[in-house]
Coordinates of C-alpha atoms in Angstrom, one line a residue:
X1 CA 0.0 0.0 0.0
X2 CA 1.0 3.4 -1.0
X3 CA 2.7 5.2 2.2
X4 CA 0.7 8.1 2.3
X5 CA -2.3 6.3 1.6
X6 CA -1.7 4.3 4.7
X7 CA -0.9 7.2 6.9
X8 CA -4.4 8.5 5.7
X9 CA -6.2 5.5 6.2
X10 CA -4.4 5.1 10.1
X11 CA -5.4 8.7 10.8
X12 CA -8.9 8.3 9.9
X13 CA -9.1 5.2 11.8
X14 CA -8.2 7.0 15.0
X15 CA -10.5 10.1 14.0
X16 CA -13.1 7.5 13.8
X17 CA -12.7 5.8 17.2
X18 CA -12.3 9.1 18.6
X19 CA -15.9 10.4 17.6
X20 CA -17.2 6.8 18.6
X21 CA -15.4 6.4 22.0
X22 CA -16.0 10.4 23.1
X23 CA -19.4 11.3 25.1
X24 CA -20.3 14.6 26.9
X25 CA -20.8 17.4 24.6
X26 CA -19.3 15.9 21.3
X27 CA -21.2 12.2 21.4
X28 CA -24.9 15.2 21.9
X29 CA -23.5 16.5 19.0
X30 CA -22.9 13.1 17.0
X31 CA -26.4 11.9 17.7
X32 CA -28.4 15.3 17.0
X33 CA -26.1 15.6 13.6
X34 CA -27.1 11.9 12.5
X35 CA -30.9 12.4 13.3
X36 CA -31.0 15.1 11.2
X37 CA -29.2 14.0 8.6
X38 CA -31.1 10.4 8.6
X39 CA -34.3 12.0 8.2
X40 CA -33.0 13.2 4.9
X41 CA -32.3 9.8 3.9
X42 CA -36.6 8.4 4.3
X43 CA -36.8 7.8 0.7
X44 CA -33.6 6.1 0.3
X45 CA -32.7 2.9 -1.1
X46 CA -29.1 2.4 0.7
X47 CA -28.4 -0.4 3.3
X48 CA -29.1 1.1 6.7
X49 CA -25.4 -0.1 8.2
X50 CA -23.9 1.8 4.8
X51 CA -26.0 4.8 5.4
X52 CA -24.8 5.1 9.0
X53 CA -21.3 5.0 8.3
X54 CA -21.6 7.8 5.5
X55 CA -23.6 9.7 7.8
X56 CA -20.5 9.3 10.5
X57 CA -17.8 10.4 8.1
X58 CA -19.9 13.4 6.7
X59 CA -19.9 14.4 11.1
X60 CA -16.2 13.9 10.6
X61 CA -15.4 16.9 8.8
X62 CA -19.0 18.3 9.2
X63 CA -19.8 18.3 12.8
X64 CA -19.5 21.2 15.0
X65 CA -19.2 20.7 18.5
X66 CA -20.4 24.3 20.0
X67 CA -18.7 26.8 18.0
X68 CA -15.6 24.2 17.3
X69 CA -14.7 22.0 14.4
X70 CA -14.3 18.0 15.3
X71 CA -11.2 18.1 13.4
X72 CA -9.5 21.1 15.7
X73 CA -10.7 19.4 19.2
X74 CA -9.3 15.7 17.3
X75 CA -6.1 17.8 16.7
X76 CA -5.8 19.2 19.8
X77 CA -6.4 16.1 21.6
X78 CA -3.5 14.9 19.6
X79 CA -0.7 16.9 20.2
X80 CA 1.7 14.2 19.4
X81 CA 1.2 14.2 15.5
X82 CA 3.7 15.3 13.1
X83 CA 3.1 18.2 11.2
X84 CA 2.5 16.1 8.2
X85 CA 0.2 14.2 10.0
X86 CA -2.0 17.6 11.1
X87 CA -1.7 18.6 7.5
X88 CA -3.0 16.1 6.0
X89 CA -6.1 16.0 8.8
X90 CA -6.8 19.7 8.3
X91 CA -7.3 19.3 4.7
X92 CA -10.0 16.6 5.4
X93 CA -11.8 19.7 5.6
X94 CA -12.5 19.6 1.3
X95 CA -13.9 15.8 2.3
X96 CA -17.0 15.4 -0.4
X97 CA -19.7 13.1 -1.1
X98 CA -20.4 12.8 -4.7
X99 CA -21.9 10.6 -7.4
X100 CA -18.6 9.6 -9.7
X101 CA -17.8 8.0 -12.6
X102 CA -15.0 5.5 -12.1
X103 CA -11.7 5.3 -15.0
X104 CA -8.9 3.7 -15.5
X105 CA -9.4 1.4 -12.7
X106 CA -5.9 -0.5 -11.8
X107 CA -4.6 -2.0 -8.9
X108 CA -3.4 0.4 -6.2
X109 CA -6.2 3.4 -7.6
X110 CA -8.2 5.2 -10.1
X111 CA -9.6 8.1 -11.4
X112 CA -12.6 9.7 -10.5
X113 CA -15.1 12.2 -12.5
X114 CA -17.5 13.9 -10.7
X115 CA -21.0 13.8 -12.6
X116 CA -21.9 17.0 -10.6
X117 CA -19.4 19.4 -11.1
X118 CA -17.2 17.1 -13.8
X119 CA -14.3 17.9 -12.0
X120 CA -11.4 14.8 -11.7
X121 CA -9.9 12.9 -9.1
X122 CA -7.1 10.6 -8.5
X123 CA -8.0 8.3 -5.8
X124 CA -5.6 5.4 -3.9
X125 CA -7.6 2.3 -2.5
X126 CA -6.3 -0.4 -0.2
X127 CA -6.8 -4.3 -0.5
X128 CA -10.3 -4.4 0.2
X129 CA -11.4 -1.1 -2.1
X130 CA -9.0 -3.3 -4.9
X131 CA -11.6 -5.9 -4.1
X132 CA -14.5 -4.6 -4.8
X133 CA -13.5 -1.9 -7.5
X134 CA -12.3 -5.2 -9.4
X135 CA -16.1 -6.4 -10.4
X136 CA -16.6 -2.3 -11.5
X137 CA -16.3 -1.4 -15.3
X138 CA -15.1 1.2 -16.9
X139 CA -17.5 3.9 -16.9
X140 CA -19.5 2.5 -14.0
X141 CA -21.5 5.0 -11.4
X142 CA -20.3 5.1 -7.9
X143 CA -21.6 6.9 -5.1
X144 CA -18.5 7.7 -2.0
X145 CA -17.2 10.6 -0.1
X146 CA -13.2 11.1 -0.3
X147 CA -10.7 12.6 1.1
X148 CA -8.0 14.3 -0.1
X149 CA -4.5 13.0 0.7
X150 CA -2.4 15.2 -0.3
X151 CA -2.4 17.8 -3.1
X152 CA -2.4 15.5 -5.9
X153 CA -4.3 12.0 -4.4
X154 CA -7.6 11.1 -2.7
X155 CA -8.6 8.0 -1.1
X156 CA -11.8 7.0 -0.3
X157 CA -13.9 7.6 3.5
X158 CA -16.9 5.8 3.3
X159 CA -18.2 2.7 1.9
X160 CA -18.0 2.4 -1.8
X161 CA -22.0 2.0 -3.5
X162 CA -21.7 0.7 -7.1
X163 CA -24.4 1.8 -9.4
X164 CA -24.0 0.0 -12.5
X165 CA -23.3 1.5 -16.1
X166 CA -26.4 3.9 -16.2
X167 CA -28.0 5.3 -18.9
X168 CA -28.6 8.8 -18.7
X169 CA -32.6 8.4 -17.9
X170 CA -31.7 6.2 -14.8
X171 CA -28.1 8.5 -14.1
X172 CA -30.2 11.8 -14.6
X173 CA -32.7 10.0 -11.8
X174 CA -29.7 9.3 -9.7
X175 CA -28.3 12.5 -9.9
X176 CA -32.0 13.9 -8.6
X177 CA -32.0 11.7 -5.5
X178 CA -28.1 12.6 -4.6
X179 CA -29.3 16.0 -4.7
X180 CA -32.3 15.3 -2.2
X181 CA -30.4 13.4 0.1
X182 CA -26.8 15.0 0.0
X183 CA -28.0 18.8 0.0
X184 CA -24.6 20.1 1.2
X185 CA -22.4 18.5 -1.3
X186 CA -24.4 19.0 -4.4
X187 CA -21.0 21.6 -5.6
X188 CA -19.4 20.0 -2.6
X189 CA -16.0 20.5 -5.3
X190 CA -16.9 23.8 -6.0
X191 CA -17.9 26.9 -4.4
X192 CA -17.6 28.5 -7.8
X193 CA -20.8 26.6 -8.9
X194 CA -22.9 26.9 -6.1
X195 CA -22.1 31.0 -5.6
X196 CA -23.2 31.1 -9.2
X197 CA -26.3 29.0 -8.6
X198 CA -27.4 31.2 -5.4
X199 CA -26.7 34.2 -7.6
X200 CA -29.0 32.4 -10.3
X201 CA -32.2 32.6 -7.4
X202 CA -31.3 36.3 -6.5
X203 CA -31.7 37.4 -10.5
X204 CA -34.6 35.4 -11.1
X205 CA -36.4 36.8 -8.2
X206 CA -35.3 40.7 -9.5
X207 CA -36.8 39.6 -13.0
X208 CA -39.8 38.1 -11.2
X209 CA -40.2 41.0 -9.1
X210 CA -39.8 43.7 -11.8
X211 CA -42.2 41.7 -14.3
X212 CA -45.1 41.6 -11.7
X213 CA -43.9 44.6 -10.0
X214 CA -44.1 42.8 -6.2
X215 CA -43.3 39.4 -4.6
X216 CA -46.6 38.2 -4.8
X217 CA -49.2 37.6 -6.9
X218 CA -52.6 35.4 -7.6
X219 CA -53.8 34.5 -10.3
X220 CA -55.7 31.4 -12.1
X221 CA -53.6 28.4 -12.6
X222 CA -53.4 29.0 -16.4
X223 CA -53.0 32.5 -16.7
X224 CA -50.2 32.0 -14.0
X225 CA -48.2 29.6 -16.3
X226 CA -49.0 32.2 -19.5
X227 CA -47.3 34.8 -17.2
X228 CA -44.7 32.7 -16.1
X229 CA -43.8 31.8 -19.6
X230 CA -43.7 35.4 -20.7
X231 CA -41.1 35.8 -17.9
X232 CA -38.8 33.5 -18.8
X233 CA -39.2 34.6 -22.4
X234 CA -38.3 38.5 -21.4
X235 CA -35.5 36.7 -18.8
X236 CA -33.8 35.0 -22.2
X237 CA -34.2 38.0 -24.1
X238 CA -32.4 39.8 -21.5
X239 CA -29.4 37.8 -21.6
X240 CA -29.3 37.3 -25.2
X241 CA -28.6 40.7 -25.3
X242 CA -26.4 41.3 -23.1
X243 CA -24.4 38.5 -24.6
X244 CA -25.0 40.6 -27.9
X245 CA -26.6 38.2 -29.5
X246 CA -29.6 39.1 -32.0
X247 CA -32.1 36.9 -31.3
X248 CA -34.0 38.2 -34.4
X249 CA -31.5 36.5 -36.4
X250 CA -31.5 33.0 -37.5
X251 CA -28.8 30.2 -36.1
X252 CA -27.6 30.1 -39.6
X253 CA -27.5 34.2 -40.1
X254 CA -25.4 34.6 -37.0
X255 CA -22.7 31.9 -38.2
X256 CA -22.3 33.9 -41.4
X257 CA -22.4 36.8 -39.4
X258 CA -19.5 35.2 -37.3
X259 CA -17.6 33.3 -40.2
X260 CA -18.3 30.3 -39.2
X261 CA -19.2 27.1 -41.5
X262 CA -22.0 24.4 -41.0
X263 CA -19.2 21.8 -40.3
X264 CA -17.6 24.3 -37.5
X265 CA -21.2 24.7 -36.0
X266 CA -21.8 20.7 -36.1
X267 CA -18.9 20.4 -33.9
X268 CA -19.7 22.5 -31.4
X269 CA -22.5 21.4 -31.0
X270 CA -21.9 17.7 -30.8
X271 CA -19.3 18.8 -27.9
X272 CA -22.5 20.4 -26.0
X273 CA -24.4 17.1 -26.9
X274 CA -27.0 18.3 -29.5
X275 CA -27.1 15.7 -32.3
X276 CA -25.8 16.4 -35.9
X277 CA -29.3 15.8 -37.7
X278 CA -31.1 18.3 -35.5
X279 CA -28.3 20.5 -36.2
X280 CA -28.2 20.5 -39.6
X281 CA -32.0 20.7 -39.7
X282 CA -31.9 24.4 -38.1
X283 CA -29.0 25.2 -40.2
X284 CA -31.4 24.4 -43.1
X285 CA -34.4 26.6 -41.7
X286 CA -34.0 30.2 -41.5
X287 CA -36.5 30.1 -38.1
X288 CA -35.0 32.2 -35.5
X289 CA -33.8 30.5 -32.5
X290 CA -34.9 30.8 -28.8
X291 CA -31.9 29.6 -26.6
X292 CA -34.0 29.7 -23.7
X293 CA -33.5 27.7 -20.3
X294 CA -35.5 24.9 -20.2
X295 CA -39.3 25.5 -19.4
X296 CA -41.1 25.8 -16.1
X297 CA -44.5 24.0 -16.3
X298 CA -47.2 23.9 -13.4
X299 CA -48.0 20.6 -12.2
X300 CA -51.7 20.0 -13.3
X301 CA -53.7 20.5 -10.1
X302 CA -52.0 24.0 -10.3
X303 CA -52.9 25.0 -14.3
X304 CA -56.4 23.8 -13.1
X305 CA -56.5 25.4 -9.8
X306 CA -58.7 29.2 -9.8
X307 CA -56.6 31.2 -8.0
X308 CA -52.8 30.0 -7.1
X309 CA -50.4 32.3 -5.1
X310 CA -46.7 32.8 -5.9
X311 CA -44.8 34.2 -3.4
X312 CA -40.6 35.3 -3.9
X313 CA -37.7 35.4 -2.5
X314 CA -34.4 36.0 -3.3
X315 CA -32.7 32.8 -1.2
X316 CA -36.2 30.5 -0.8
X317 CA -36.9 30.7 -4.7
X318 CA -40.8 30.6 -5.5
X319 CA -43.4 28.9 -3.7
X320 CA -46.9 28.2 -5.2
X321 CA -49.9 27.8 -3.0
X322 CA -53.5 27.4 -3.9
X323 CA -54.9 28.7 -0.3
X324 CA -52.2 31.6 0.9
X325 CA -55.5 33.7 0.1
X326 CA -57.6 31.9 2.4
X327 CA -55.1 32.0 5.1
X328 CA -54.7 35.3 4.8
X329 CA -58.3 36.3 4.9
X330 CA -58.4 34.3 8.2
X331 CA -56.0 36.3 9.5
X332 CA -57.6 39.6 8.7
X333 CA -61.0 38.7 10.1
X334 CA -61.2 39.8 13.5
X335 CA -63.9 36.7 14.4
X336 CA -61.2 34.1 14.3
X337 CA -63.1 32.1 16.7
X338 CA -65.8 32.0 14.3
X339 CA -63.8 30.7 11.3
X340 CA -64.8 27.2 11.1
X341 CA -62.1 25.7 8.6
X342 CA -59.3 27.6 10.9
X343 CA -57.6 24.4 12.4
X344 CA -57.4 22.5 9.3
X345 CA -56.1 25.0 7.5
X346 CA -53.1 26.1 10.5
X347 CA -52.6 21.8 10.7
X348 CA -52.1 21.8 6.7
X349 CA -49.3 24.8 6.7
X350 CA -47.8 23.5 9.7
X351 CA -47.6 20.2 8.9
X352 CA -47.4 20.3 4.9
X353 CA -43.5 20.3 3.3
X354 CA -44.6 22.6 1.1
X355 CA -45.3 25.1 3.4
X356 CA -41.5 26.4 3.9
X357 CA -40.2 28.4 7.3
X358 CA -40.2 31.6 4.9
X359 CA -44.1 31.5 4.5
X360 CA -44.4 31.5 8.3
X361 CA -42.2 34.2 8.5
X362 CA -43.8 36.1 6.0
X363 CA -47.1 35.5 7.8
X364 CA -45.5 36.4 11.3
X365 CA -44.2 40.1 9.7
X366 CA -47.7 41.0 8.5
X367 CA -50.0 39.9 10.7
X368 CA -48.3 39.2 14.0
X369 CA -51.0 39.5 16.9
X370 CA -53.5 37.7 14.6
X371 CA -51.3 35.0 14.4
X372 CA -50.1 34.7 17.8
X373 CA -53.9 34.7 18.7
X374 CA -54.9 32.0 16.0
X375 CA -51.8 29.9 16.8
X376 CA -53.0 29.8 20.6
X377 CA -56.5 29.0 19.7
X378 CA -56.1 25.8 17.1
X379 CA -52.9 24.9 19.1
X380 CA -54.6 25.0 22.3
X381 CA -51.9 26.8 23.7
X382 CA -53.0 29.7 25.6
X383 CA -49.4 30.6 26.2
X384 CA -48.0 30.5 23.2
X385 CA -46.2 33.5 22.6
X386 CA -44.7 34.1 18.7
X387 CA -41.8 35.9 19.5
X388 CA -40.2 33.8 21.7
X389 CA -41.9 30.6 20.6
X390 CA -42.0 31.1 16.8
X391 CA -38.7 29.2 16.2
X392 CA -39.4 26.2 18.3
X393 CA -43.0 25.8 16.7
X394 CA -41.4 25.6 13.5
X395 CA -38.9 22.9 14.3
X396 CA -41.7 20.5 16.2
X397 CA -43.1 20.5 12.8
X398 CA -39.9 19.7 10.9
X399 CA -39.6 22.8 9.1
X400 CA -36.4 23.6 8.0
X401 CA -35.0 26.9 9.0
X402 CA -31.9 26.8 6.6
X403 CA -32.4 28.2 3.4
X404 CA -32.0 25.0 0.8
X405 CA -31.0 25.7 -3.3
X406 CA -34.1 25.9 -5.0
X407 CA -35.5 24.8 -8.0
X408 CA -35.1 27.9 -10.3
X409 CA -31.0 27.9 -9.6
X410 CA -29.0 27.6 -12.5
X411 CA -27.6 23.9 -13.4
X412 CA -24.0 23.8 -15.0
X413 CA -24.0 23.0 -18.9
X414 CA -23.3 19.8 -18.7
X415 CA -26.2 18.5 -16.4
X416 CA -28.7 20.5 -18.1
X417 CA -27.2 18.7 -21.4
X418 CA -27.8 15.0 -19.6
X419 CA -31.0 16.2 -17.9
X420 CA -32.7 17.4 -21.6
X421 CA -30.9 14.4 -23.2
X422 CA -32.4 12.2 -20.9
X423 CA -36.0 13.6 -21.1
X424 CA -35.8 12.7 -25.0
X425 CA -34.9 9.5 -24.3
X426 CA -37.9 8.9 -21.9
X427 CA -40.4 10.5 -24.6
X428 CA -38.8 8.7 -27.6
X429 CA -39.7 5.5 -25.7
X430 CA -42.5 7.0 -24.8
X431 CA -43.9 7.8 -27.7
X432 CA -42.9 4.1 -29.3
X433 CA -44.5 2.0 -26.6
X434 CA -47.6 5.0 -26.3
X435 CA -47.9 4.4 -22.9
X436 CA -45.8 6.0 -20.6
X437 CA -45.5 9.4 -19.9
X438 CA -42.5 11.4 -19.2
X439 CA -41.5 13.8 -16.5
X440 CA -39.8 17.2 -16.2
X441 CA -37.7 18.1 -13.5
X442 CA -33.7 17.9 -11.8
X443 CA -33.0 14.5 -12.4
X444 CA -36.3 13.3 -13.4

C-alpha cells in the first residue's frame, strides 16, 4: 500500500474511534447531527449499516461541537502528531460526497469524475477497495465521499455503492436523488458553482419582481403559467442581449455573421451534446432561435387550480400555494373564533413540506397579533407566545429553518445537457411503446 495512503487510512481510523469512543458534549452532537441528517435519507434505497457510516464520516469533517470543528478538538487532543500528519487531517476539511464516474481502474487506484461538477480525481484504494473496484467497469457509477490526501491524491472515506453503467434516464434520476439526500455536497468541489447558482435565485427573483412589479401575486392556474412563460421569455431575451446576440436572427444568419461554417457549427454542438441531424435541420431553416432555459410547467392541479399564489424570494426561490388567500383572509378577520375551517387550514401549513419556514415568517411580519392569537387557539396553547416561541413551533413541525438551493437555480452545462438528453430518451420511448408518460424536472 502506498505510504501516504496508509498514513491517511491510520489517521482516519483513529478520528473515527475518537468520535465513537467520546461522550459529553461531542457524542450530543454526534447523535443530533445523525438524526437530522437520517431523516434526509426516508426515501432512500441504501443499506441502513452503509447509510450510518456515510452519515458518521460526513460528522467527521461536518460536525461542530459548540462553535468548534471536530477536526481542531481531534487535533488538539493529539498533540503528538507530526506536522505532516495535522496537514493532512486539516485538509480533510474539502472531504466530499459525490456521485462519480469510475476510470482507468488499476490495482493500487483510479480516477474519478464527478458527474456534478465534472471535476477529476485521482483516488488510492487499499486491498479491500482493490476488491471490490475489481467487479466495476469502466464507466460504472459510484456513489463515495473522499478525502484528499495530499495535493495530488484522494482516497476513499466511506463505503464504496456501485451503481451499475447507467444510462442517462436512470443517471439523470440518480443525480435527482443525490441532490435530495446530499443537500450540502451537491458543488461540494466547487464553491464556484454553487455561488453562481445562489446568484441564479437572487436574478430570477429581480426579473420576477420587476415583471409583476411585487413578490406576490394570484392568479388562475393557467393565466399564471402564460405569465410565467412570458417571464422567462423577457429573462432569455435579456441575456441574449447582453451576450450581444440578435435573437431576431436566424442560427444560420449569426454563423455567417461570425464566419463560421456548417461543419464548425456541427462540432460544437456535438461537444454540447445536440445531435448532428437536429443540427443540420436548423442550419437548413432560416426560423429564428430561442436559446431559452428549459421550461417551467405547473404541475396540473395548479394549471387547473382558480386562484394559485406565488410568493418570492431572493434565497427560498418561489413557492406556489393554492390557499395563501384563504389564510390570509383568516387572519384579517377579527372573528377568528368564528372561522370554522381555521384548524385545518393552521394543521395543513404547519404540517405540509410545502409550506416552507419563509411562509411563516412572512405570515409572522404582517400579521403578528392575529397569528399569535390564532396559533393559541387551534394549538390550544394559551401561552404561546410568537416571539419567543416562533422558532421552536417551527422545528416541532420539521420545518427547516436553513435556506435550501431551489428549484429555479442555475444547473452547469453539462447537467442540463444529460438532464434534456435524458428527457428525450424517456419520450422517444415513450412515444414508441404510447404508454408512458415522461417527466420534467432535476434529475427526473
Amino acid at each position: 500500500m502506498d505510504t501516504n495512503l496508509k498514513t491517511a487510512k491510520e489517521l482516519h481510523s483513529q478520528l473515527i474511534d475518537f468520535v465513537l469512543d467520546a461522550e459529553g458534549d461531542l457524542a450530543v452532537s454526534l447523535e443530533a447531527f445523525s438524526a437530522e441528517q437520517l431523516a434526509n435519507f426516508s426515501q432512500s434505497q441504501s443499506q441502513a449499516g452503509v447509510l450510518q457510516e456515510m452519515v458518521l464520516n460526513m460528522f467527521l469533517t461536518e460536525g461542530m461541537v459548540g462553535d468548534k470543528k471536530l477536526v481542531d478538538i481531534f487535533l488538539e487532543s493529539h498533540p503528538d502528531l507530526s506536522p505532516e500528519q495535522s496537514d493532512i487531517v486539516n485538509g480533510w476539511e474539502r472531504s466530499f460526497a459525490g456521485l462519480f464516474a469510475a476510470n482507468k481502474i488499476s490495482d493500487d487506484g483510479c480516477f474519478l469524475r464527478n458527474w456534478l461538477t465534472d471535476k477529476q480525481y485521482l483516488v488510492k484504494i487499499d486491498e479491500k477497495e482493490q476488491q471490490q473496484l475489481k467487479r466495476a467497469k469502466e464507466g460504472e457509477i459510484l456513489l463515495a465521499r473522499i478525502v484528499p490526501i495530499n495535493d495530488s491524491s484522494w482516497m476513499f472515506s466511506s463505503p464504496i455503492t456501485l451503481m451499475g453503467r447507467l444510462g442517462k434516464p436512470k443517471l439523470a434520476v440518480a443525480i435527482g436523488n443525490f441532490k435530495n439526500n446530499y443537500k450540502n455536497n451537491l458543488y461540494g468541489d466547487a464553491p464556484e458553482l454553487l455561488e453562481e447558482a445562489w446568484l441564479s435565485v437572487e436574478k430570477y427573483h429581480q426579473n420576477f419582481v420587476e415583471f409583476f412589479d411585487s413578490d406576490e401575486v394570484t392568479l388562475p392556474g393557467y393565466q399564471l403559467e402564460q405569465k410565467l412563460s412570458e417571464l422567462q421569455e423577457q429573462v432569455q431575451e435579456s441575456r441574449l442581449a447582453a451576450a450581444g446576440i440578435d435573437s431576431s436572427k436566424s442560427l444560420k444568419e449569426m454563423a455567417q455573421d461570425a464566419d463560421v461554417s456548417d461543419e464548425e457549427m456541427t462540432g460544437v454542438a456535438e461537444e454540447m451534446g445536440v445531435e448532428s441531424k437536429v443540427l443540420s435541420q436548423v442550419l437548413d431553416s432560416n426560423k429564428s432561435v430561442k436559446m431559452v432555459t428549459p421550461k417551467v410547467e405547473l404541475p396540473t392541479h395548479l394549471k387547473k387550480a382558480e386562484a394559485v399564489t406565488v410568493l418570492s424570494f431572493p434565497r427560498w426561490g418561489q413557492i406556489f400555494l393554492t390557499n395563501y388567500t384563504q389564510f390570509k383572509n383568516l387572519l384579517a378577520d377579527n372573528n377568528i373564533e368564528e372561522q370554522t375551517n381555521s384548524a385545518k387550514l393552521v394543521q395543513e401549513y404547519l404540517e405540509s413540506p410545502e409550506i416552507k419556514a419563509c411562509i411563516w415568517q412572512r405570515l409572522s411580519e404582517e400579521y403578528p397579533q392575529q397569528l399569535e392569537k390564532l396559533l393559541q387557539q387551534v394549538l390550544n396553547r394559551p401561552d404561546f407566545n410568537l416571539e419567543t416561541d416562533y422558532v421552536d413551533l417551527l422545528k416541532e413541525f420539521n420545518k427547516n429553518l436553513n435556506v435550501e438551493l431551489p428549484e429555479i437555480a442555475s444547473v452547469p452545462l453539462h447537467l442540463h445537457n444529460l438532464f434534456q438528453e435524458a428527457l428525450s430518451e424517456v419520450k422517444g420511448k415513450s412515444s414508441k411503446k404510447g404508454k408512458i408518460k415522461s417527466k420534467g424536472g432535476f434529475g427526473s
